[in-house]
Short mmCIF file of N, CA and C in Angstrom, two decimals:
data_model
loop_
_atom_site.label_atom_id
_atom_site.label_comp_id
_atom_site.label_asym_id
_atom_site.label_seq_id
_atom_site.Cartn_x
_atom_site.Cartn_y
_atom_site.Cartn_z
N MET A 626 -23.33 25.59 42.53
CA MET A 626 -22.61 24.85 42.03
C MET A 626 -21.29 24.10 43.37
N GLY A 627 -22.12 22.80 43.13
CA GLY A 627 -20.68 22.14 43.83
C GLY A 627 -18.71 21.93 43.95
N THR A 628 -18.99 21.50 45.08
CA THR A 628 -16.97 20.83 44.87
C THR A 628 -16.79 20.57 44.02
N PHE A 629 -17.54 19.39 43.33
CA PHE A 629 -16.95 18.39 42.46
C PHE A 629 -17.29 19.23 41.09
N ASP A 630 -18.33 19.64 40.68
CA ASP A 630 -18.31 21.00 39.87
C ASP A 630 -17.06 21.37 39.37
N ARG A 631 -16.88 22.39 40.80
CA ARG A 631 -15.65 23.51 40.23
C ARG A 631 -14.60 22.54 40.31
N HIS A 632 -14.06 21.79 40.92
CA HIS A 632 -12.99 20.63 41.02
C HIS A 632 -12.89 20.15 39.03
N THR A 633 -13.85 19.41 38.42
CA THR A 633 -13.92 18.88 37.29
C THR A 633 -13.39 19.94 36.21
N ARG A 634 -14.53 21.05 36.55
CA ARG A 634 -13.97 22.68 35.54
C ARG A 634 -12.54 22.99 35.36
N LEU A 635 -11.99 23.15 36.99
CA LEU A 635 -10.91 23.24 36.63
C LEU A 635 -9.88 22.38 35.81
N CYS A 636 -10.15 21.30 36.53
CA CYS A 636 -8.93 20.37 36.02
C CYS A 636 -8.84 20.55 34.61
N HIS A 637 -10.62 20.86 34.07
CA HIS A 637 -10.45 20.43 32.46
C HIS A 637 -10.17 21.62 31.54
N ASN A 638 -9.76 22.36 32.08
CA ASN A 638 -10.20 23.93 31.26
C ASN A 638 -8.20 23.97 31.12
N ARG A 639 -7.18 23.42 31.69
CA ARG A 639 -6.06 23.99 31.77
C ARG A 639 -4.67 22.42 32.78
N LYS A 640 -4.02 22.74 32.21
CA LYS A 640 -3.01 21.44 32.51
C LYS A 640 -2.59 21.57 33.85
N THR A 641 -2.99 20.15 34.31
CA THR A 641 -2.32 20.14 35.83
C THR A 641 -1.40 19.78 35.88
N LYS A 642 -0.23 20.42 37.52
CA LYS A 642 1.02 20.18 37.03
C LYS A 642 0.80 18.60 37.88
N PRO A 643 1.99 17.73 38.19
CA PRO A 643 1.76 17.07 38.60
C PRO A 643 2.17 16.74 40.06
N ARG A 644 1.46 16.16 41.05
CA ARG A 644 1.95 16.68 42.49
C ARG A 644 2.59 15.35 42.66
N PHE A 645 3.68 15.33 43.62
CA PHE A 645 4.90 14.12 44.35
C PHE A 645 4.18 14.57 45.63
N THR A 646 4.81 13.01 46.18
CA THR A 646 4.36 13.14 47.86
C THR A 646 5.77 13.10 48.13
N SER A 647 6.91 12.62 47.70
CA SER A 647 8.13 13.01 48.37
C SER A 647 8.87 13.21 46.97
N VAL A 648 10.09 13.37 47.35
CA VAL A 648 11.20 14.03 46.51
C VAL A 648 11.79 12.55 45.43
N GLY A 649 11.88 11.99 46.60
CA GLY A 649 12.48 10.27 45.29
C GLY A 649 11.72 9.93 44.49
N GLN A 650 10.45 10.51 44.59
CA GLN A 650 9.05 9.81 43.58
C GLN A 650 9.01 11.03 42.54
N LYS A 651 9.41 12.37 42.61
CA LYS A 651 9.63 13.64 42.07
C LYS A 651 10.64 12.81 41.05
N ARG A 652 12.06 12.56 41.54
CA ARG A 652 13.35 11.96 41.04
C ARG A 652 13.36 11.17 39.98
N ARG A 653 12.23 10.21 40.54
CA ARG A 653 12.27 8.83 39.47
C ARG A 653 10.84 9.28 38.58
N ALA A 654 10.43 10.40 38.92
CA ALA A 654 9.20 10.50 37.72
C ALA A 654 10.62 11.42 36.65
N ILE A 655 11.45 11.98 37.19
CA ILE A 655 12.04 13.00 36.17
C ILE A 655 12.89 12.49 35.78
N ASN A 656 13.83 11.17 36.12
CA ASN A 656 14.57 10.14 35.32
C ASN A 656 14.04 9.31 34.07
N GLN A 657 12.59 8.65 34.72
CA GLN A 657 11.64 8.29 33.62
C GLN A 657 11.40 9.02 32.00
N PHE A 658 10.92 10.17 32.69
CA PHE A 658 10.73 11.17 31.53
C PHE A 658 12.42 11.31 30.44
N ASN A 659 13.18 11.35 31.41
CA ASN A 659 14.38 11.70 30.12
C ASN A 659 14.82 10.60 29.78
N PHE A 660 14.39 8.96 30.47
CA PHE A 660 14.97 7.84 29.92
C PHE A 660 14.08 7.71 28.56
N ALA A 661 12.25 8.25 28.84
CA ALA A 661 11.48 8.10 27.83
C ALA A 661 11.84 8.76 26.12
N SER A 662 12.57 9.68 26.96
CA SER A 662 12.83 11.26 25.80
C SER A 662 13.89 10.04 24.96
N GLU A 663 14.72 9.86 25.97
CA GLU A 663 15.96 9.17 25.09
C GLU A 663 15.79 8.14 24.27
N VAL A 664 15.00 7.70 24.83
CA VAL A 664 14.27 6.24 23.44
C VAL A 664 13.73 7.03 22.69
N ILE A 665 12.66 7.60 22.57
CA ILE A 665 12.04 8.32 21.44
C ILE A 665 13.41 8.96 20.15
N ARG A 666 14.27 9.50 20.91
CA ARG A 666 15.47 10.21 19.75
C ARG A 666 16.05 9.35 19.57
N LEU A 667 16.32 7.62 20.14
CA LEU A 667 17.58 6.93 19.72
C LEU A 667 16.35 6.41 18.59
N THR A 668 15.19 6.37 18.91
CA THR A 668 14.57 5.33 17.63
C THR A 668 14.07 6.33 16.28
N SER A 669 14.38 6.97 16.52
CA SER A 669 13.65 8.10 15.54
C SER A 669 15.42 8.32 14.31
N GLU A 670 16.35 8.07 15.33
CA GLU A 670 18.05 8.28 14.47
C GLU A 670 18.02 6.76 14.21
N MET A 671 17.46 5.82 14.73
CA MET A 671 17.58 4.32 13.74
C MET A 671 17.10 4.20 12.95
N LYS A 672 15.86 4.63 12.67
CA LYS A 672 14.89 4.87 11.34
C LYS A 672 15.23 5.96 10.36
N ARG A 673 16.18 6.60 10.94
CA ARG A 673 16.78 7.41 9.67
C ARG A 673 17.70 6.74 8.87
N THR A 674 18.58 6.21 10.49
CA THR A 674 20.17 5.57 9.52
C THR A 674 19.61 4.37 9.12
N GLN A 675 18.39 3.64 9.11
CA GLN A 675 18.07 2.26 8.46
C GLN A 675 17.86 2.71 6.95
N GLU A 676 16.78 4.03 6.91
CA GLU A 676 16.07 4.35 5.66
C GLU A 676 17.64 4.56 4.55
N LYS A 677 18.52 5.57 5.69
CA LYS A 677 19.84 5.77 4.57
C LYS A 677 20.70 4.77 4.10
N TYR A 678 20.87 3.74 5.02
CA TYR A 678 20.89 2.29 4.89
C TYR A 678 20.15 2.10 3.47
N LYS A 679 19.43 1.99 3.09
CA LYS A 679 18.27 1.43 2.21
C LYS A 679 18.43 1.97 0.92
N GLN A 680 18.39 3.12 1.28
CA GLN A 680 18.71 4.07 0.09
C GLN A 680 20.36 3.78 -0.32
N GLU A 681 21.47 3.72 -0.08
CA GLU A 681 22.92 3.64 -0.45
C GLU A 681 22.97 2.24 -0.94
N LYS A 682 21.95 1.14 -0.24
CA LYS A 682 21.84 -0.55 -1.08
C LYS A 682 21.47 0.05 -1.97
N GLU A 683 20.35 0.53 -2.23
CA GLU A 683 19.70 0.71 -3.79
C GLU A 683 20.42 1.24 -5.06
N LEU A 684 21.01 2.19 -4.40
CA LEU A 684 22.01 2.77 -5.09
C LEU A 684 23.89 1.92 -6.06
N GLU A 685 23.90 1.41 -5.23
CA GLU A 685 24.98 0.26 -4.94
C GLU A 685 24.49 -0.71 -5.84
N GLU A 686 23.31 -1.09 -5.81
CA GLU A 686 22.76 -2.19 -7.05
C GLU A 686 22.64 -1.67 -8.56
N LYS A 687 22.15 -0.47 -8.07
CA LYS A 687 21.78 0.26 -9.81
C LYS A 687 23.07 0.39 -10.23
N ILE A 688 24.23 0.72 -9.41
CA ILE A 688 25.50 1.28 -10.16
C ILE A 688 26.03 -0.35 -10.59
N GLU A 689 26.38 -1.57 -9.67
CA GLU A 689 26.28 -2.45 -10.10
C GLU A 689 26.00 -3.13 -11.40
N GLU A 690 24.36 -2.90 -11.63
CA GLU A 690 23.51 -3.80 -12.45
C GLU A 690 24.38 -2.82 -13.67
N THR A 691 24.49 -1.53 -13.69
CA THR A 691 24.80 -0.36 -14.94
C THR A 691 26.47 -1.19 -15.16
N LEU A 692 27.13 -1.52 -14.33
CA LEU A 692 28.37 -1.63 -14.75
C LEU A 692 28.80 -3.38 -15.28
N LYS A 693 27.91 -3.92 -14.93
CA LYS A 693 27.65 -5.41 -15.26
C LYS A 693 27.42 -5.48 -17.08
N GLY A 694 26.40 -4.34 -17.28
CA GLY A 694 26.18 -4.25 -18.89
C GLY A 694 26.83 -3.45 -19.38
N LYS A 695 27.93 -2.47 -19.27
CA LYS A 695 28.54 -2.30 -19.65
C LYS A 695 30.13 -3.19 -20.25
N CYS A 696 30.29 -4.40 -19.17
CA CYS A 696 31.11 -5.54 -19.70
C CYS A 696 31.35 -5.95 -21.40
N LEU A 697 32.20 -6.75 -21.42
CA LEU A 697 32.32 -7.31 -22.45
C LEU A 697 31.67 -8.65 -22.03
N GLN A 698 30.88 -9.23 -23.37
CA GLN A 698 30.42 -10.14 -22.94
C GLN A 698 30.67 -11.26 -24.07
N PRO A 699 30.87 -13.06 -23.88
CA PRO A 699 31.28 -13.55 -24.65
C PRO A 699 30.42 -13.60 -25.79
N LYS A 700 30.81 -14.83 -26.79
CA LYS A 700 30.27 -14.44 -28.10
C LYS A 700 29.56 -15.61 -28.02
N GLY A 701 28.00 -14.86 -28.77
CA GLY A 701 26.69 -16.29 -28.96
C GLY A 701 26.33 -16.18 -27.65
N THR A 702 25.94 -15.01 -26.86
CA THR A 702 25.11 -14.60 -25.52
C THR A 702 24.02 -13.66 -26.11
N LYS A 703 23.95 -12.88 -27.18
CA LYS A 703 23.44 -12.07 -27.56
C LYS A 703 22.14 -12.48 -27.85
N GLU A 704 20.87 -12.49 -27.66
CA GLU A 704 19.51 -13.03 -27.68
C GLU A 704 18.95 -12.31 -29.06
N VAL A 705 18.53 -12.98 -30.01
CA VAL A 705 17.87 -12.07 -31.19
C VAL A 705 16.33 -12.09 -30.90
#
């Protein structure tokens, strides 16, 4: 078994840790990871908020239609 086969087998069997050449590179990678995590969290939070807003708006419209239906109507508006 050659070194290529051994290296390929080792890399595909387990997750390899990223190797950083400098402290700055590691710091930037950590900052980017934290930033990406925050973006994902905020995006999911926005989606939940939009869904909640949509449900509240539909409920308001339904209540408004119900109230309009219960109001007194002028004479001659009833359809036969």
